[in-house]
Short mmCIF file of C-alpha atoms and ligand atoms in Angstrom, two decimals:
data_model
loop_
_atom_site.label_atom_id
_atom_site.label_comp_id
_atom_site.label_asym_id
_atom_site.label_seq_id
_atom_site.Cartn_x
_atom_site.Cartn_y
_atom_site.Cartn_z
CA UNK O 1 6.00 -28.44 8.98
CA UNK O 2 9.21 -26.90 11.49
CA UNK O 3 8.63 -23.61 10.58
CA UNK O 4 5.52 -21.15 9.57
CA UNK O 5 4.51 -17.76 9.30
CA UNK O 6 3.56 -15.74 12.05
CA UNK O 7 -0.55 -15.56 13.07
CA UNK O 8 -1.75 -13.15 10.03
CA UNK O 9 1.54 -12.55 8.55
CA UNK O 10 1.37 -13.59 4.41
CA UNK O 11 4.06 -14.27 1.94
CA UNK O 12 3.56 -12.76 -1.20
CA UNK O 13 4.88 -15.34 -4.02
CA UNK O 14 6.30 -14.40 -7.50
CA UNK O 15 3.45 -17.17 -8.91
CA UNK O 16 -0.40 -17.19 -7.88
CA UNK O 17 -1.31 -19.48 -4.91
CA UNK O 18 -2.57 -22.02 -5.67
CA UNK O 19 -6.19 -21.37 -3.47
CA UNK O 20 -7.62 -18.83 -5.66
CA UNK O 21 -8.70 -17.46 -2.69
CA UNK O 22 -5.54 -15.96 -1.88
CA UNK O 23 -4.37 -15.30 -5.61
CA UNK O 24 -4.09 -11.83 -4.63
CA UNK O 25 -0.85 -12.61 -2.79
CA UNK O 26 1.19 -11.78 -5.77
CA UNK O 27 4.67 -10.01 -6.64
CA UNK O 28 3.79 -8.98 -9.71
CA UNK O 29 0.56 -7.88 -8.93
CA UNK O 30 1.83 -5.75 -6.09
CA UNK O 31 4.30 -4.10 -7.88
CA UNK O 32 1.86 -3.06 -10.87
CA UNK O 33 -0.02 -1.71 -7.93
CA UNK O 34 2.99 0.18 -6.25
CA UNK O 35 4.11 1.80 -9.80
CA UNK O 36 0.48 3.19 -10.90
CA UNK O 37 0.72 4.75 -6.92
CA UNK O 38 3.93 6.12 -8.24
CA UNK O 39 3.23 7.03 -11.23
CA UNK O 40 0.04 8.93 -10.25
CA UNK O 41 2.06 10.56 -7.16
CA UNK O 42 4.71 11.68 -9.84
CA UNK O 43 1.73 13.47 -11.97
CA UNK O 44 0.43 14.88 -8.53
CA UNK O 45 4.05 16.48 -7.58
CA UNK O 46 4.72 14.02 -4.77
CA UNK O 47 8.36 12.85 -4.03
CA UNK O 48 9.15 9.47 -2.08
CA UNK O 49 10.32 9.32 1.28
CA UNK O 50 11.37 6.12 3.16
CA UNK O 51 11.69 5.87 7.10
CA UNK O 52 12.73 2.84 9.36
CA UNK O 53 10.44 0.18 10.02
CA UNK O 54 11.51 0.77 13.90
CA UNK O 55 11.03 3.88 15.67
CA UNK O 56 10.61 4.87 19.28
CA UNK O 57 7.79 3.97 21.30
CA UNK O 58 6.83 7.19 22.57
CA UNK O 59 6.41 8.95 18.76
CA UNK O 60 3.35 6.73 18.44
CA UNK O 61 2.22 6.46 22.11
CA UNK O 62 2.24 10.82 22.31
CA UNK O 63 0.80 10.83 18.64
CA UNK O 64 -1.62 8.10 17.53
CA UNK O 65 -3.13 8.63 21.18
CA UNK O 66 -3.50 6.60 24.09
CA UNK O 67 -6.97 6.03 24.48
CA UNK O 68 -6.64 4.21 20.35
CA UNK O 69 -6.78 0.66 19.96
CA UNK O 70 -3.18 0.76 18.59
CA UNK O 71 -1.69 2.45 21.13
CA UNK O 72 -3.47 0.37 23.80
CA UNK O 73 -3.14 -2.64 22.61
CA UNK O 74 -2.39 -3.26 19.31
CA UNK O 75 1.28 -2.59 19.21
CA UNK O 76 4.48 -4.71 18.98
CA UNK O 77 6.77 -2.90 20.99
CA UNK O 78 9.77 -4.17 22.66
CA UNK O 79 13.27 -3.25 24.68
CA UNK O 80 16.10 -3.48 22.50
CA UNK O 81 19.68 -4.35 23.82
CA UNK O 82 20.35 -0.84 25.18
CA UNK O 83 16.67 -0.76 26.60
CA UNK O 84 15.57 1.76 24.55
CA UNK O 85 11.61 1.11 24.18
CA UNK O 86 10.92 0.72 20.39
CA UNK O 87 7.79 -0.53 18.70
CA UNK O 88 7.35 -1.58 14.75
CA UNK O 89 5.80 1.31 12.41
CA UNK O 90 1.96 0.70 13.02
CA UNK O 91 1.22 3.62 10.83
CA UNK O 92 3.36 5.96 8.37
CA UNK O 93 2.35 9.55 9.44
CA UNK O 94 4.52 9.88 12.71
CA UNK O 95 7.43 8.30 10.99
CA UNK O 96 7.16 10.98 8.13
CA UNK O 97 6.90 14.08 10.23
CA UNK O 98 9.88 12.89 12.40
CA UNK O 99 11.85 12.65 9.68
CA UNK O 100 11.22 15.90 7.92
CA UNK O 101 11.53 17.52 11.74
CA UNK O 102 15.24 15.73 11.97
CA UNK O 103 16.52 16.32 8.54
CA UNK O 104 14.84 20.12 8.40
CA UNK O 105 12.77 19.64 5.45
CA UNK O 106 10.09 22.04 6.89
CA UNK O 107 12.36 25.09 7.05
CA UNK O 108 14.01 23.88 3.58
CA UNK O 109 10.95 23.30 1.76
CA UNK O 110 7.65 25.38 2.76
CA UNK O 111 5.64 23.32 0.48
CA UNK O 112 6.75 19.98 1.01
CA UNK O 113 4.36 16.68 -0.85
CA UNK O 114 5.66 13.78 0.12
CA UNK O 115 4.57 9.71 -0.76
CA UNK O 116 5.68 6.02 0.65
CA UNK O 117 5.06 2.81 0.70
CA UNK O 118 5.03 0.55 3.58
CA UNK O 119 4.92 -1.98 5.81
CA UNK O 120 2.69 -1.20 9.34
CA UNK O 121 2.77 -3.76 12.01
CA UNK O 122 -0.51 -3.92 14.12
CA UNK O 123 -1.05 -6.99 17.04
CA UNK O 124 -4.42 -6.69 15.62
CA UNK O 125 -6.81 -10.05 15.65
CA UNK O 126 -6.61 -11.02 12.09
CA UNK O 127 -9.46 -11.53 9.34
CA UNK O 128 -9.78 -11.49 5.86
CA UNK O 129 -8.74 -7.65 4.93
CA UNK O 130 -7.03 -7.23 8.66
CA UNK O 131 -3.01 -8.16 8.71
CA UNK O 132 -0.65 -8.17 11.71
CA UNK O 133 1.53 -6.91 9.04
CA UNK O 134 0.24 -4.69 6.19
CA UNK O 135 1.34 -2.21 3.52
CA UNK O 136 -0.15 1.44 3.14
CA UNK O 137 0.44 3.46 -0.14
CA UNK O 138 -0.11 6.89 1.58
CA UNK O 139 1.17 10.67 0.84
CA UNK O 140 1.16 13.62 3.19
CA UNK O 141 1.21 17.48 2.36
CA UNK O 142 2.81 19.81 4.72
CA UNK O 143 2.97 23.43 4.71
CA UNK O 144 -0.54 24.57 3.50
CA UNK O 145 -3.35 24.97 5.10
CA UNK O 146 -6.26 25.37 2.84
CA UNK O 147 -8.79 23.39 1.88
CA UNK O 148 -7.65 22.97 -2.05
CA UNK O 149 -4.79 20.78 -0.86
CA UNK O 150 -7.46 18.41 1.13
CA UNK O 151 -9.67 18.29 -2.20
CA UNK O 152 -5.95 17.38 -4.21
CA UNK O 153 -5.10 14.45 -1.47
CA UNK O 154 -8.77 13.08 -1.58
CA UNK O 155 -8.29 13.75 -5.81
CA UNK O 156 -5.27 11.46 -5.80
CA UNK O 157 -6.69 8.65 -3.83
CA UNK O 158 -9.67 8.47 -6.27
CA UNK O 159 -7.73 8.97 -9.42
CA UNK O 160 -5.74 6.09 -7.99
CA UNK O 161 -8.49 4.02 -7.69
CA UNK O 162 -10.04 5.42 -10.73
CA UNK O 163 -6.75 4.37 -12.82
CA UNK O 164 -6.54 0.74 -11.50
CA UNK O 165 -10.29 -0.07 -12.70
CA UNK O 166 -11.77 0.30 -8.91
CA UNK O 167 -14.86 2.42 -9.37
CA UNK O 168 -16.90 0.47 -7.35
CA UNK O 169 -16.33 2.34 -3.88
CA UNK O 170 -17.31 5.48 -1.98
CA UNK O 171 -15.95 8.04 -0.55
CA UNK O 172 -17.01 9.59 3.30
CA UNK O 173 -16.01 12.71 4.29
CA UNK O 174 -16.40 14.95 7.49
CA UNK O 175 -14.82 17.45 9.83
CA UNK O 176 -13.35 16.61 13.03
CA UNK O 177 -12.66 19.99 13.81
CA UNK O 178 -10.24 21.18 16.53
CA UNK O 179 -9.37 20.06 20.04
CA UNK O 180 -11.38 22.73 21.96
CA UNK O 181 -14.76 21.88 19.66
CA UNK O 182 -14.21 18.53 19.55
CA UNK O 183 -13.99 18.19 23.42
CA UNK O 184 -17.20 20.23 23.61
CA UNK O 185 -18.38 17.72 21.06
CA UNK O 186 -17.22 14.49 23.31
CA UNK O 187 -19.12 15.95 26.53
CA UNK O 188 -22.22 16.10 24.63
CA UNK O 189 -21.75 12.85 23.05
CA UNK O 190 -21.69 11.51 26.80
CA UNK O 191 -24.49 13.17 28.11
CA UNK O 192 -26.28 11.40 24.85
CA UNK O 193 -25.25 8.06 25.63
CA UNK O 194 -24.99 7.97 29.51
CA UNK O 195 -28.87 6.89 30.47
CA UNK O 196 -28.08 4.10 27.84
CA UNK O 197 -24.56 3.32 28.89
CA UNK O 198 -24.94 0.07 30.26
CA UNK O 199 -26.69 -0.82 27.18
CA UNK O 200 -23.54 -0.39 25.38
CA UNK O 201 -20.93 -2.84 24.29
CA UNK O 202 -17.90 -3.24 26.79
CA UNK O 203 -15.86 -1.81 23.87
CA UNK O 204 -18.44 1.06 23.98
CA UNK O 205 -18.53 1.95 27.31
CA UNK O 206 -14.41 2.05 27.38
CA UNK O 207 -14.53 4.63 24.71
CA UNK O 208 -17.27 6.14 26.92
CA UNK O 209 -14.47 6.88 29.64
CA UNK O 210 -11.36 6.81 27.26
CA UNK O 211 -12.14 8.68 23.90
CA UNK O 212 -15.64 9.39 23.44
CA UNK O 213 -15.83 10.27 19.59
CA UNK O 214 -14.49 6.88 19.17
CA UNK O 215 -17.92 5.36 20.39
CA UNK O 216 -18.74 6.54 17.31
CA UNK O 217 -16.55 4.54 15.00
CA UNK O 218 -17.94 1.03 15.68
CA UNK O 219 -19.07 -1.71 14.48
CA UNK O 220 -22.28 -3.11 16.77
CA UNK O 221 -25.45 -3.52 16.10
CA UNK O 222 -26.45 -2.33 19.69
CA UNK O 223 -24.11 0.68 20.05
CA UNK O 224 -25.00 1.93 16.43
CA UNK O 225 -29.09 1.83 16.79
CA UNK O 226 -28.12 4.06 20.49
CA UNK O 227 -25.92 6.59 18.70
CA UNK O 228 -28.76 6.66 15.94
CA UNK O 229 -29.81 9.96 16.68
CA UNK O 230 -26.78 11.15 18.23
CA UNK O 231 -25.87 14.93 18.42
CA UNK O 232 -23.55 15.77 15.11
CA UNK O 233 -20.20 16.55 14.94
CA UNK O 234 -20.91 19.11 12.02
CA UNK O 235 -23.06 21.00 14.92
CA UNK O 236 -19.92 21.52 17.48
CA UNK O 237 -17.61 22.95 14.75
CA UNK O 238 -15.75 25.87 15.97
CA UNK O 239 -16.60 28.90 12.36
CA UNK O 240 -13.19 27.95 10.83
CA UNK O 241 -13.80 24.19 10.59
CA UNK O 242 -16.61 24.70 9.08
CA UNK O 243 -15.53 27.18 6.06
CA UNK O 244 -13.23 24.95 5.61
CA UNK O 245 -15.64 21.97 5.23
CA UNK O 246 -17.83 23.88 2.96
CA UNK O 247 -14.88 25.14 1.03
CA UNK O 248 -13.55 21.05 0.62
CA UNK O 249 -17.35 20.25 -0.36
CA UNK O 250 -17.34 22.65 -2.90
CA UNK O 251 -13.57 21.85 -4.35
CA UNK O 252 -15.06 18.28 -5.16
CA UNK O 253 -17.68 18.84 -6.60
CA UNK O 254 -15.85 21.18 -8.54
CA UNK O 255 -13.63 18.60 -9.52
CA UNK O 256 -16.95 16.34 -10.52
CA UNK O 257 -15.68 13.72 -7.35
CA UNK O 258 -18.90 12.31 -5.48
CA UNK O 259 -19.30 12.46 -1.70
CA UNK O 260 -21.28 11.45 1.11
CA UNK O 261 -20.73 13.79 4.37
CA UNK O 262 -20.27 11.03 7.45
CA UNK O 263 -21.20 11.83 10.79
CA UNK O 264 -19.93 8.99 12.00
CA UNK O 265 -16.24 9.06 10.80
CA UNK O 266 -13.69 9.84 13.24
CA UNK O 267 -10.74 7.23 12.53
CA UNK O 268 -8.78 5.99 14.73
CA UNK O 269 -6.01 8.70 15.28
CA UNK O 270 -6.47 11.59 17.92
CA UNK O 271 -3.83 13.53 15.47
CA UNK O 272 -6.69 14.96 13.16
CA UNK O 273 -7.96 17.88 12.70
CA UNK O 274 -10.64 19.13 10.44
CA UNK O 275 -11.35 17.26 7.16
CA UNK O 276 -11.52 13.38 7.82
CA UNK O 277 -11.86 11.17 5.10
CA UNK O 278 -12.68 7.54 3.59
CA UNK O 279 -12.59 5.42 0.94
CA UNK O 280 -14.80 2.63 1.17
CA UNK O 281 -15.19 -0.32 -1.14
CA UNK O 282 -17.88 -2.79 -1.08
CA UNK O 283 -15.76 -6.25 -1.55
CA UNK O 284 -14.43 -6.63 1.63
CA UNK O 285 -17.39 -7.90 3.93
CA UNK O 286 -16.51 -5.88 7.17
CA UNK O 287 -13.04 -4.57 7.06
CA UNK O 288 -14.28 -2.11 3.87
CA UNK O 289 -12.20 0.99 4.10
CA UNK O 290 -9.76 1.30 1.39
CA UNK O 291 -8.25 3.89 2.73
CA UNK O 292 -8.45 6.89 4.66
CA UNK O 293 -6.87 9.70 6.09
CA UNK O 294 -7.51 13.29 7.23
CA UNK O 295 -5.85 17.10 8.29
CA UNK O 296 -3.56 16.76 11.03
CA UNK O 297 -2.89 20.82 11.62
CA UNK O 298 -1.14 20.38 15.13
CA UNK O 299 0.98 17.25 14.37
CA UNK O 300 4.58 18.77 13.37
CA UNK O 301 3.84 20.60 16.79
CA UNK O 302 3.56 17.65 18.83
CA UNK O 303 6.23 16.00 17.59
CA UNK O 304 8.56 19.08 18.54
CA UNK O 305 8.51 21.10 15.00
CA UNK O 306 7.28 24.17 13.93
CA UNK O 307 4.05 24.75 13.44
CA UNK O 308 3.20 23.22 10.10
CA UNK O 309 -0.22 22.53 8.62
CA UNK O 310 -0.68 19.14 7.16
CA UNK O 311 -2.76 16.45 5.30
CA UNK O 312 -2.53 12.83 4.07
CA UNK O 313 -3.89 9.46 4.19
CA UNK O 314 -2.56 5.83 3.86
CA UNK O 315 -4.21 2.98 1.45
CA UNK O 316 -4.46 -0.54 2.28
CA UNK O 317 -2.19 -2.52 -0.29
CA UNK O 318 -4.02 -5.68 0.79
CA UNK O 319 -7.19 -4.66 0.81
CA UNK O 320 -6.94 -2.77 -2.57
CA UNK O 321 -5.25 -6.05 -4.01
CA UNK O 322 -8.64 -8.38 -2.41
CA UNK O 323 -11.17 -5.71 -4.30
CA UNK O 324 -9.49 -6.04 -7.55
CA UNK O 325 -9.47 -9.81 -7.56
CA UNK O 326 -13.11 -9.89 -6.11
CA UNK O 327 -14.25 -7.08 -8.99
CA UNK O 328 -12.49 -9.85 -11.68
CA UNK O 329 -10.38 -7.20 -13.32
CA UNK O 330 -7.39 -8.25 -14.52
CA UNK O 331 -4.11 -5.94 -14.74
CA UNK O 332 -2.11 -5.76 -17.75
CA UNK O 333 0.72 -7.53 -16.69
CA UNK O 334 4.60 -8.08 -18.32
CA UNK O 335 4.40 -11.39 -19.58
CA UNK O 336 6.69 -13.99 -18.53
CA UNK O 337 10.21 -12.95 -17.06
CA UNK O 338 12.34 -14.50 -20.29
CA UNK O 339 12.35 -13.06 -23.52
CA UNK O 340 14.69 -15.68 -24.25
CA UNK O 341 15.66 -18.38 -23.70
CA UNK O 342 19.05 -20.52 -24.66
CA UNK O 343 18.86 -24.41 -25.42
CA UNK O 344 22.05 -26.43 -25.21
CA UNK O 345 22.74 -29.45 -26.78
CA UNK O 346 25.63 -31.43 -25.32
CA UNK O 347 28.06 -30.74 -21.81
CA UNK O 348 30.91 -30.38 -23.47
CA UNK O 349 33.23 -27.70 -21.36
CA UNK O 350 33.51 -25.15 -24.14
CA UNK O 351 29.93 -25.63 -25.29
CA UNK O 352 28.79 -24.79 -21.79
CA UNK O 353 31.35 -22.10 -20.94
CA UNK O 354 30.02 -20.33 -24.23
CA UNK O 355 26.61 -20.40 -23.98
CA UNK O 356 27.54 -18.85 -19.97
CA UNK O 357 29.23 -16.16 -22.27
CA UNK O 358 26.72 -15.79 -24.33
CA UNK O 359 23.78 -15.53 -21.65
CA UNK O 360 26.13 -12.68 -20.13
CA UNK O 361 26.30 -11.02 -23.29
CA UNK O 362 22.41 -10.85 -23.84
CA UNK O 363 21.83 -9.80 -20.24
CA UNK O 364 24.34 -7.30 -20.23
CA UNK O 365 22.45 -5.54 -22.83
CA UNK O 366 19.31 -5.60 -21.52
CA UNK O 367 17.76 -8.35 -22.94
CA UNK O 368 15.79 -10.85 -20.45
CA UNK O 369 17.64 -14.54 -21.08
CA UNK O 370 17.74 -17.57 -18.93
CA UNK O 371 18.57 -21.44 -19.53
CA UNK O 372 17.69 -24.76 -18.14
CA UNK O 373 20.90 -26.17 -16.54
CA UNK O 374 19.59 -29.32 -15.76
CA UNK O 375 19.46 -31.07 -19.25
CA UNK O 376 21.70 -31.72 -21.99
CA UNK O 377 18.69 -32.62 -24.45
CA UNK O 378 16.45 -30.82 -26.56
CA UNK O 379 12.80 -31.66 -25.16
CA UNK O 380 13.01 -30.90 -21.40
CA UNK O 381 14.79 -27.95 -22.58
CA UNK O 382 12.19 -26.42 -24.37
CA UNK O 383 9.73 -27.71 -22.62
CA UNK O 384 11.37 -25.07 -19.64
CA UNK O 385 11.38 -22.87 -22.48
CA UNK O 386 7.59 -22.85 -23.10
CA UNK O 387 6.80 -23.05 -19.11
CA UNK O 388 8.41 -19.40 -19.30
CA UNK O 389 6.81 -18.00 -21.90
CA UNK O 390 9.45 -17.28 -23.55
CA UNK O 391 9.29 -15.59 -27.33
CA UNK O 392 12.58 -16.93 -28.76
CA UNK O 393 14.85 -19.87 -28.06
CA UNK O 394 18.51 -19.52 -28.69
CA UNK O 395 19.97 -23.35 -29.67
CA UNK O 396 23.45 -23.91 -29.52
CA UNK O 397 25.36 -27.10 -30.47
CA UNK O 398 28.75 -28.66 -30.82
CA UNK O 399 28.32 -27.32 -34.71
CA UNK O 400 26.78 -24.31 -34.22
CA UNK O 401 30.09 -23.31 -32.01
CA UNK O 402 31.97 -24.57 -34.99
CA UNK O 403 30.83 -22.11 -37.30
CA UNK O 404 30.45 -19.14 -34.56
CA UNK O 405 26.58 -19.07 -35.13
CA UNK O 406 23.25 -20.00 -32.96
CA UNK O 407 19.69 -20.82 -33.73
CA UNK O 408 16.99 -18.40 -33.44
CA UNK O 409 13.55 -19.70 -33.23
CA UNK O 410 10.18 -18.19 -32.71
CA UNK O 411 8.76 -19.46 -30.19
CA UNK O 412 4.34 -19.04 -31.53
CA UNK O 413 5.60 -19.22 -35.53
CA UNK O 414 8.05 -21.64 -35.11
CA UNK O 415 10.31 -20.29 -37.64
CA UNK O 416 14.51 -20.62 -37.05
CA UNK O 417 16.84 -19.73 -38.72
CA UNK O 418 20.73 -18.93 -38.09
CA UNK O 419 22.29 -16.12 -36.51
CA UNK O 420 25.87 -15.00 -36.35
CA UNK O 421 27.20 -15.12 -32.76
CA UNK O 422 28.95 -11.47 -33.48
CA UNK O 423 25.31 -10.26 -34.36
CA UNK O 424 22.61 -11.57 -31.98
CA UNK O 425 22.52 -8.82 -29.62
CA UNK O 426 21.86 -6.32 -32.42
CA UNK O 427 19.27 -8.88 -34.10
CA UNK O 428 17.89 -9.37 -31.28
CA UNK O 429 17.62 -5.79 -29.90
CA UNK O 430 15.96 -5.17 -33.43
CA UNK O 431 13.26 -7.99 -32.85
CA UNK O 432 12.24 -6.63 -29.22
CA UNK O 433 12.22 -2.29 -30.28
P1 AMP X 501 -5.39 3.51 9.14
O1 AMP X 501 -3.90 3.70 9.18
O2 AMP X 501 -5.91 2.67 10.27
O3 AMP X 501 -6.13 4.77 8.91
O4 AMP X 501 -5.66 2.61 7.86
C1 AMP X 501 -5.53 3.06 6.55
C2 AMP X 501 -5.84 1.91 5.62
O5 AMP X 501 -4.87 0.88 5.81
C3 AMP X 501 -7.15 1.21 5.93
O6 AMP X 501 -8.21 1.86 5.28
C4 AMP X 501 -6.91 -0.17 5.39
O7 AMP X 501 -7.10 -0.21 3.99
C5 AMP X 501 -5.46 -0.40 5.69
N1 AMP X 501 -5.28 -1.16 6.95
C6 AMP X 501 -5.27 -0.69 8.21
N2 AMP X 501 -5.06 -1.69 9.09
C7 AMP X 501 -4.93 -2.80 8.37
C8 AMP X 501 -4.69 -4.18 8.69
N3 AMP X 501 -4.52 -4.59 9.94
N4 AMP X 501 -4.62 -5.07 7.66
C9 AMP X 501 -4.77 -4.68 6.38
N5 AMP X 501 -5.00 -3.41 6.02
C10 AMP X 501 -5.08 -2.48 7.00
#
C-alpha cells in the first residue's frame, strides 16, 4: 500500500473493523460516548469550550514542566513559516486557561465550568491504550477554591462512567499539596532512595535528579519494591492541604462515591496542587487509568492571569471506548442511517429527475432517505435497501409517476400499499412520531 497511517495514529470508521480487536474504532460509538459526556456536563452546569489544536511551544514547556516526559520528549513541536516554535495540543488544560486569560472570561465570569473534547498529540511509544494521537473528554472549574468543587469534578467523572455501564473501575485520590511542601517532600524522597540509587531504573534515577515525586509514578518492579516503604506525601502536607484533603474525603463519602487514598499518585503535570486524582479501570493490562486529573491553584498565574483557583481532569476517549468493548456492554445505538429508502424502476429522465425531487423533499423535512443509483431493477435495489436497515421502501415506476403516487412498503411486515405523492411527507412524518 502507497500510503498509511502514521506509527499509532487510528482511523475511526463509520462501520466496525473488521478485527474485532479493534471494533472499538467506531463513529458511532464515539459519538454516543461524546453526547452522554455532554449530556452529563449539561446536568453538571458545564459549558463547551474549543481551542486550536496548535499552540505555542512555550505554554506547555513553562506549564506541563520540564522535567515531564511530555515536555522532554514526548512532544511534536515544530517551526512554522514565520519561525514561531509551535507544538500540537499534548494536553487540554494549558490551552483552556490561555484562552479564558485572552478572551477575559476570568474577570467576566467568577465562577466559570467549562468542558471539551479533544484531540492531544503525544510522540509517545505506542501500545494498546497509548496513542500518538488521542482524545480526552475533560472539564475544568475556575474560580473556587474549596474542596466541594473537587468532590463535584471527581462526581462527574464517576457519574460518567456510572451512566455508560463502566462500574468496574476505581478511583485513587491524594494530595499533592503546594510547591514549598512538596519540595520539602522531594528532598526527603531523595534522601530515601539515594543509598539505593544505583539500584534504580535509568528512568528512576533521571527523576532522581529531574523531578523526584515522579520516581514515584512508575511502573518497575525494582523501583516500586525500593519506594515500598517510602516516606508519604500525606506526611509533608503544609495544614491547608490537608483540611482540604479531609474535607474532599468527607464530600465523597457524603456523596456515597468509594475511594482509595494513593500515596503513590502524582501524575505527570508539575501544574497541580492539592487534590490529585484517578480513575482506574481494570481492562486495559498496563495503560489502566481512565482518567485523571487534579487542583491546579497557581496555573492562571503562570500563564500570566490573575490569580484564579482551579480544578479539572481529562478522560481517555480510547481507553474508555477499549473497557466498554472488553466489559461486552453494548450501547444503545440509532439503528441504521436510512429510515427510508426509495426504489426505482426504470432510467427514464423524468422518472429519475422525480424520484431526485422526491428524495429532496423527504430530506428536507427531516426524514432520513437514500437510494441505490446504481440499478434500474428491483432486487439489487432492495437488496441495498435491507443492507441499510432501512424500515420503509419508497417504489416508484413509470406508472406510479402516471398517477402522481408511490409505493410504501414495510420493510419487517412486508405490507405496501399506495401513497399519494402530495401526501408522503405527512404519512410518513405520522409513521416515524
Ligand atoms: P493525562 O493528560 O496524561 O493526565 O491523561 C488523562 C487521560 O488521557 C489518561 O488517563 C488516559 O485515559 C488518556 N491518555 C493519556 N495519554 C494517552 C495516550 N497516549 N493514548 C491514549 N490515551 C491517553
Amino acid at each position: 500500500m502507497r500510503y498509511q497511517s502514521l506509527p499509532y495514529m487510528y482511523d475511526t470508521l463509520p462501520f466496525s473493523p473488521t478485527d474485532p480487536e479493534y471494533s472499538w474504532q467506531n463513529t458511532a460509538l464515539c459519538q454516543y460516548v461524546e453526547e452522554k459526556f455532554r449530556d452529563v456536563c449539561r446536568r453538571f452546569g458545564y459549558r463547551e469550550i474549543r481551542t486550536p489544536i496548535l499552540e505555542q511551544t512555550e505554554l506547555f514547556t513553562r506549564n506541563i514542566g520540564k522535567g515531564t516526559d511530555i515536555v522532554s520528549k514526548e512532544m511534536f513541536s515544530f517551526q512554522d513559516r514565520g519561525e514561531r516554535d509551535i507544538s500540537l495540543k499534548p494536553e487540554g488544560t494549558a490551552s483552556v486557561v490561555r484562552a479564558c486569560i485572552q478572551n477575559s472570561l476570568f474577570a467576566d465570569y467568577p465562577m466559570l465550568k467549562l468542558y471539551y473534547i479533544g484531540q492531544n498529540f503525544r510522540a509517545e511509544r505506542g501500545q494498546k491504550g497509548r496513542y500518538r494521537q488521542h482524545q480526552q473528554l475533560g472539564v475544568e472549574a475556575f474560580g473556587i477554591a474549596d474542596a466541594q468543587v473537587d468532590a463535584e469534578v471527581i462526581a462527574l467523572a464517576v457519574t460518567f462512567y456510572r451512566e455508560l455501564g463502566i462500574t468496574d473501575c476505581e478511583l485513587k485520590i491524594n494530595s499533592v499539596g503546594v510547591p514549598e511542601s512538596r519540595q520539602v517532600y522531594g528532598e526527603a524522597l531523595r534522601e530515601y532512595v539515594r543509598p539505593y540509587l544505583s539500584e534504580m531504573s535509568e528512568d528512576g534515577q533521571k527523576r532522581f535528579e529531574m523531578n523526584p515525586l515522579r520516581m514515584l509514578d512508575t511502573k518497575s518492579k525494582g523501583d516500586l519494591k525500593i519506594l515500598e516503604d517510602a516516606p508519604h506525601l500525606v506526611d509533608y502536607l503544609d495544614p491547608e492541604s490537608r483540611e482540604h484533603l479531609e474535607k474532599l474525603q468527607a464530600y465523597l463519602s457524603a456523596l456515597g462515591i468509594a475511594y482509595t487514598l494513593d500515596h503513590k499518585l502524582v501524575r505527570g503535570f508539575d501544574y497541580y496542587t492539592k487534590t490529585a486524582f484517578e480513575i482506574v479501570g481494570r481492562h486495559l493490562g498496563s495503560q489502566s487509568a481512565l482518567g485523571g486529573g487534579g487542583r491546579y491553584d497557581a496555573l492562571v498565574k503562570e500563564c500570566g492571569g490573575a490569580p484564579t483557583p482551579g480544578i479539572g481532569f481529562g478522560l481517555g476517549m480510547e481507553r474508555c471506548l477499549i473497557t466498554l468493548q472488553e466489559m461486552g456492554i453494548s450501547l444503545p445505538l440509532p439503528q441504521g442511517a436510512s429510515q427510508v429508502f426509495m426504489i426505482v424502476l426504470g432510467d427514464e429522465p423524468e422518472l429519475l429527475r422525480r424520484s431526485l425531487q422526491i428524495l429532496m423533499e423527504l430530506r428536507a423535512n427531516g426524514i432520513a432517505a437514500d437510494r441505490d443509483f446504481r440499478s434500474k431493477k428491483f432486487p439489487p435495489q432492495v437488496k441495498t435497501a435491507d443492507s441499510l436497515k432501512a424500515q420503509y421502501t419508497l417504489v416508484l415506476g413509470e406508472n406510479e409517476l402516471a398517477q402522481n403516487v408511490i409505493q410504501l412498503r414495510n420493510q419487517s411486515t412486508k405490507e405496501q400499499r399506495e401513497v399519494a405523492l402530495g401526501s408522503l411527507v405527512e404519512e410518513l412524518k405520522r409513521l416515524f412520531a
